[in-house]
Amino acid sequence: MSSKIKKKNNIDVTVDYKNVTEKSPKILFLDIESSPNLATVWSIWNQNIALSQLLETSYTMCWSAKWMGSNHVMFDSVQKSGKDGVIKSIYALINEADIIIHYNGKRFDIPVLNREFLLAKLLPPSPFKQIDLYQTVKKKFRFVSNKLAHITEQLGFAGKIHTTHKLWLDCMNGDEKAWKDMEKYNKRDVTELEKLYKRILPWIENHPNMGLYMHKDRPVCTNCGSHKVQARGYQLTKTMKYQRFQCQDCGAWLRGRKMIPRPDNKENILTQVIT
Ligand SMILES: [Zn+2]
């Protein structure tokens, strides 16, 4: 089967789906650490700091990342590669990723990196899907705190490494020992992120559909890509009925896209008028 997509510039591009090979997406776990903004202040209580009081704005000090399926945890820092180098190394990695998994990265890590890319005169990286585990934790569960440190501790993981603000300042001053501690801290966040992802996988809503990356000849789980899906009841919408499934590997609930036909051809289904 092939389909023709007409592009804006009137060039016909033919996609031959027979030649699309089954390939798992490249999934990257990512966490960045930023320096604090530096400012001169007259007092410490309820300060409204003017831009003229800023000495130095925040910059990306380091990042840690890991590909799903690999044991290697990567790290780069301004100490190792300089301010430009640390941005270029993460830019290259993001360009390879199909999906990026982070914790509050939709509000923090990704916009911060976008700012860095703009300042470095880099073009937008190739598009990727995002899975922000913070959003799943906040929406699906009620923990007393949604901080990664608390969640990972509650789930019995190794937990975040405890640090103080001084670690950031020592790193900014080029302290070698502090940078070793920062590397451990940053890498631990990434390994904890992967554990959290695997644990809450069936709870993640709107997970990028693994079935679209993997052209299998049978249905696969949207969240983990397993073909072990079992038919379990029906999923009803206001006017439609679909087969429901549960993934036997991760536990996610799924539904088919084909409507279960009715003998009356839906003639006896009414729907409410909402005014
Ligand atoms: Zn699954």
GROMACS .gro file of C-alpha atoms in nm, residues 62-271:
model
  210
   62CYS     CA    1   2.527   2.038   3.299
   63TRP     CA    2   2.296   1.766   3.173
   64SER     CA    3   2.262   1.394   3.219
   65ALA     CA    4   2.079   1.159   2.983
   66LYS     CA    5   2.031   0.793   2.909
   67TRP     CA    6   1.887   0.600   2.616
   68MET     CA    7   1.622   0.345   2.703
   69GLY     CA    8   1.774  -0.001   2.659
   70SER     CA    9   2.131   0.115   2.730
   71ASN     CA   10   2.307   0.102   3.066
   72HIS     CA   11   2.531   0.397   2.987
   73VAL     CA   12   2.438   0.721   3.166
   74MET     CA   13   2.579   1.021   2.978
   75PHE     CA   14   2.687   1.352   3.132
   76ASP     CA   15   2.834   1.679   3.009
   77SER     CA   16   2.908   2.003   3.189
   78VAL     CA   17   3.046   2.353   3.138
   79GLN     CA   18   3.346   2.231   3.338
   80LYS     CA   19   3.418   1.962   3.075
   81SER     CA   20   3.308   2.129   2.751
   82GLY     CA   21   3.253   2.500   2.819
   83LYS     CA   22   2.921   2.689   2.798
   84ASP     CA   23   2.884   2.642   2.420
   85GLY     CA   24   3.003   2.281   2.425
   86VAL     CA   25   2.750   2.166   2.683
   87ILE     CA   26   2.466   2.309   2.472
   88LYS     CA   27   2.595   2.158   2.147
   89SER     CA   28   2.632   1.811   2.302
   90ILE     CA   29   2.272   1.804   2.430
   91TYR     CA   30   2.145   1.951   2.102
   92ALA     CA   31   2.303   1.662   1.910
   93LEU     CA   32   2.143   1.409   2.144
   94ILE     CA   33   1.797   1.567   2.124
   95ASN     CA   34   1.819   1.558   1.744
   96GLU     CA   35   1.850   1.178   1.764
   97ALA     CA   36   1.556   1.128   2.001
   98ASP     CA   37   1.201   1.031   1.900
   99ILE     CA   38   1.068   1.062   2.255
  100ILE     CA   39   1.212   1.255   2.553
  101ILE     CA   40   1.113   1.161   2.906
  102HIS     CA   41   1.166   1.416   3.185
  103TYR     CA   42   1.025   1.540   3.515
  104ASN     CA   43   0.860   1.882   3.479
  105GLY     CA   44   1.055   1.924   3.156
  106LYS     CA   45   0.758   2.069   2.968
  107ARG     CA   46   0.774   2.374   3.194
  108PHE     CA   47   1.146   2.375   3.272
  109ASP     CA   48   1.410   2.166   3.091
  110ILE     CA   49   1.280   2.194   2.735
  111PRO     CA   50   1.200   2.571   2.734
  112VAL     CA   51   1.535   2.638   2.907
  113LEU     CA   52   1.717   2.438   2.639
  114ASN     CA   53   1.517   2.610   2.364
  115ARG     CA   54   1.638   2.946   2.501
  116GLU     CA   55   1.995   2.815   2.503
  117PHE     CA   56   1.960   2.692   2.141
  118LEU     CA   57   1.825   3.031   2.033
  119LEU     CA   58   2.109   3.217   2.208
  120ALA     CA   59   2.359   2.979   2.047
  121LYS     CA   60   2.202   3.055   1.703
  122LEU     CA   61   2.101   2.691   1.658
  123LEU     CA   62   1.791   2.597   1.458
  124PRO     CA   63   1.502   2.418   1.629
  125PRO     CA   64   1.600   2.054   1.693
  126SER     CA   65   1.418   1.782   1.501
  127PRO     CA   66   1.069   1.731   1.649
  128PHE     CA   67   1.028   1.485   1.935
  129LYS     CA   68   0.744   1.372   2.159
  130GLN     CA   69   0.760   1.447   2.530
  131ILE     CA   70   0.652   1.239   2.829
  132ASP     CA   71   0.651   1.458   3.139
  133LEU     CA   72   0.628   1.219   3.434
  134TYR     CA   73   0.553   1.512   3.669
  135GLN     CA   74   0.222   1.565   3.487
  136THR     CA   75   0.122   1.199   3.530
  137VAL     CA   76   0.220   1.204   3.901
  138LYS     CA   77   0.026   1.527   3.962
  139LYS     CA   78  -0.285   1.416   3.776
  140LYS     CA   79  -0.310   1.050   3.871
  141PHE     CA   80  -0.194   1.031   4.232
  142ARG     CA   81  -0.220   1.238   4.546
  143PHE     CA   82   0.118   1.228   4.714
  144VAL     CA   83   0.186   1.482   4.990
  145SER     CA   84   0.451   1.635   4.761
  146ASN     CA   85   0.506   1.590   4.388
  147LYS     CA   86   0.880   1.650   4.414
  148LEU     CA   87   1.085   1.374   4.249
  149ALA     CA   88   1.277   1.323   4.578
  150HIS     CA   89   0.956   1.242   4.763
  151ILE     CA   90   0.799   1.025   4.493
  152THR     CA   91   1.111   0.811   4.443
  153GLU     CA   92   1.151   0.770   4.819
  154GLN     CA   93   0.788   0.662   4.858
  155LEU     CA   94   0.830   0.406   4.580
  156GLY     CA   95   1.137   0.261   4.753
  157PHE     CA   96   1.391   0.361   4.488
  158ALA     CA   97   1.747   0.473   4.566
  159GLY     CA   98   1.616   0.831   4.592
  160LYS     CA   99   1.772   1.161   4.497
  161ILE     CA  100   2.116   1.244   4.637
  162HIS     CA  101   2.082   1.511   4.906
  163THR     CA  102   2.266   1.833   4.828
  164THR     CA  103   2.265   2.194   4.934
  165HIS     CA  104   2.266   2.520   4.738
  166LYS     CA  105   2.641   2.540   4.808
  167LEU     CA  106   2.706   2.257   4.559
  168TRP     CA  107   2.583   2.479   4.275
  169LEU     CA  108   2.798   2.772   4.394
  170ASP     CA  109   3.108   2.551   4.435
  171CYS     CA  110   3.058   2.416   4.081
  172MET     CA  111   3.027   2.771   3.947
  173ASN     CA  112   3.362   2.840   4.114
  174GLY     CA  113   3.516   2.543   3.931
  175ASP     CA  114   3.563   2.320   4.237
  176GLU     CA  115   3.661   1.972   4.102
  177LYS     CA  116   3.520   1.779   4.398
  178ALA     CA  117   3.189   1.967   4.372
  179TRP     CA  118   3.169   1.878   4.001
  180LYS     CA  119   3.218   1.508   4.082
  181ASP     CA  120   2.928   1.531   4.329
  182MET     CA  121   2.715   1.721   4.074
  183GLU     CA  122   2.778   1.448   3.814
  184LYS     CA  123   2.664   1.180   4.059
  185TYR     CA  124   2.360   1.389   4.156
  186ASN     CA  125   2.258   1.460   3.797
  187LYS     CA  126   2.309   1.099   3.683
  188ARG     CA  127   2.109   0.964   3.978
  189ASP     CA  128   1.814   1.183   3.876
  190VAL     CA  129   1.818   1.021   3.532
  191THR     CA  130   1.834   0.663   3.659
  192GLU     CA  131   1.552   0.741   3.905
  193LEU     CA  132   1.354   0.891   3.617
  194GLU     CA  133   1.377   0.564   3.423
  195LYS     CA  134   1.266   0.360   3.724
  196LEU     CA  135   0.971   0.594   3.776
  197TYR     CA  136   0.875   0.570   3.407
  198LYS     CA  137   0.871   0.189   3.416
  199ARG     CA  138   0.667   0.188   3.738
  200ILE     CA  139   0.397   0.432   3.626
  201LEU     CA  140   0.393   0.331   3.257
  202PRO     CA  141   0.034   0.192   3.251
  203TRP     CA  142  -0.092   0.513   3.416
  204ILE     CA  143   0.054   0.747   3.153
  205GLU     CA  144  -0.223   0.906   2.946
  206ASN     CA  145  -0.157   1.007   2.587
  207HIS     CA  146   0.163   0.805   2.573
  208PRO     CA  147   0.310   0.832   2.220
  209ASN     CA  148   0.148   0.535   2.046
  210MET     CA  149   0.412   0.261   2.024
  211GLY     CA  150   0.193   0.092   1.765
  212LEU     CA  151   0.270   0.374   1.523
  213TYR     CA  152   0.645   0.323   1.553
  214MET     CA  153   0.622  -0.054   1.522
  215HIS     CA  154   0.448  -0.175   1.208
  216LYS     CA  155   0.344  -0.512   1.346
  217ASP     CA  156   0.087  -0.738   1.187
  218ARG     CA  157  -0.114  -0.754   1.509
  219PRO     CA  158  -0.229  -0.505   1.773
  220VAL     CA  159   0.032  -0.380   2.021
  221CYS     CA  160   0.008  -0.188   2.350
  222THR     CA  161   0.017   0.190   2.299
  223ASN     CA  162   0.241   0.237   2.606
  224CYS     CA  163   0.495  -0.047   2.595
  225GLY     CA  164   0.466  -0.197   2.244
  226SER     CA  165   0.391  -0.550   2.369
  227HIS     CA  166   0.166  -0.766   2.153
  228LYS     CA  167   0.036  -0.945   2.462
  229VAL     CA  168  -0.296  -0.765   2.477
  230GLN     CA  169  -0.605  -0.945   2.605
  231ALA     CA  170  -0.963  -0.856   2.514
  232ARG     CA  171  -1.137  -0.751   2.837
  233GLY     CA  172  -1.486  -0.612   2.800
  234TYR     CA  173  -1.603  -0.314   2.600
  235GLN     CA  174  -1.535   0.055   2.612
  236LEU     CA  175  -1.836   0.276   2.559
  237THR     CA  176  -1.844   0.635   2.441
  238LYS     CA  177  -2.168   0.837   2.427
  239THR     CA  178  -2.282   0.665   2.110
  240MET     CA  179  -2.023   0.400   2.022
  241LYS     CA  180  -1.902   0.066   2.154
  242TYR     CA  181  -1.547  -0.063   2.111
  243GLN     CA  182  -1.354  -0.374   2.213
  244ARG     CA  183  -1.144  -0.305   2.524
  245PHE     CA  184  -0.805  -0.467   2.592
  246GLN     CA  185  -0.553  -0.482   2.873
  247CYS     CA  186  -0.180  -0.516   2.813
  248GLN     CA  187  -0.051  -0.828   2.984
  249ASP     CA  188   0.298  -0.682   3.013
  250CYS     CA  189   0.251  -0.327   3.149
  251GLY     CA  190  -0.116  -0.328   3.249
  252ALA     CA  191  -0.230  -0.034   3.034
  253TRP     CA  192  -0.597  -0.027   2.927
  254LEU     CA  193  -0.654   0.011   2.555
  255ARG     CA  194  -0.939   0.003   2.308
  256GLY     CA  195  -0.977  -0.089   1.945
  257ARG     CA  196  -1.064   0.176   1.689
  258LYS     CA  197  -1.320  -0.032   1.504
  259MET     CA  198  -1.677   0.026   1.621
  260ILE     CA  199  -1.868  -0.286   1.730
  261PRO     CA  200  -2.159  -0.295   1.483
  262ARG     CA  201  -2.519  -0.307   1.605
  263PRO     CA  202  -2.800  -0.499   1.433
  264ASP     CA  203  -3.018  -0.185   1.434
  265ASN     CA  204  -2.745   0.017   1.264
  266LYS     CA  205  -2.748   0.267   1.557
  267GLU     CA  206  -3.100   0.378   1.471
  268ASN     CA  207  -3.217   0.326   1.831
  269ILE     CA  208  -2.935   0.520   1.993
  270LEU     CA  209  -3.029   0.869   2.100
  271THR     CA  210  -2.790   1.129   2.232
   0.00000   0.00000   0.00000
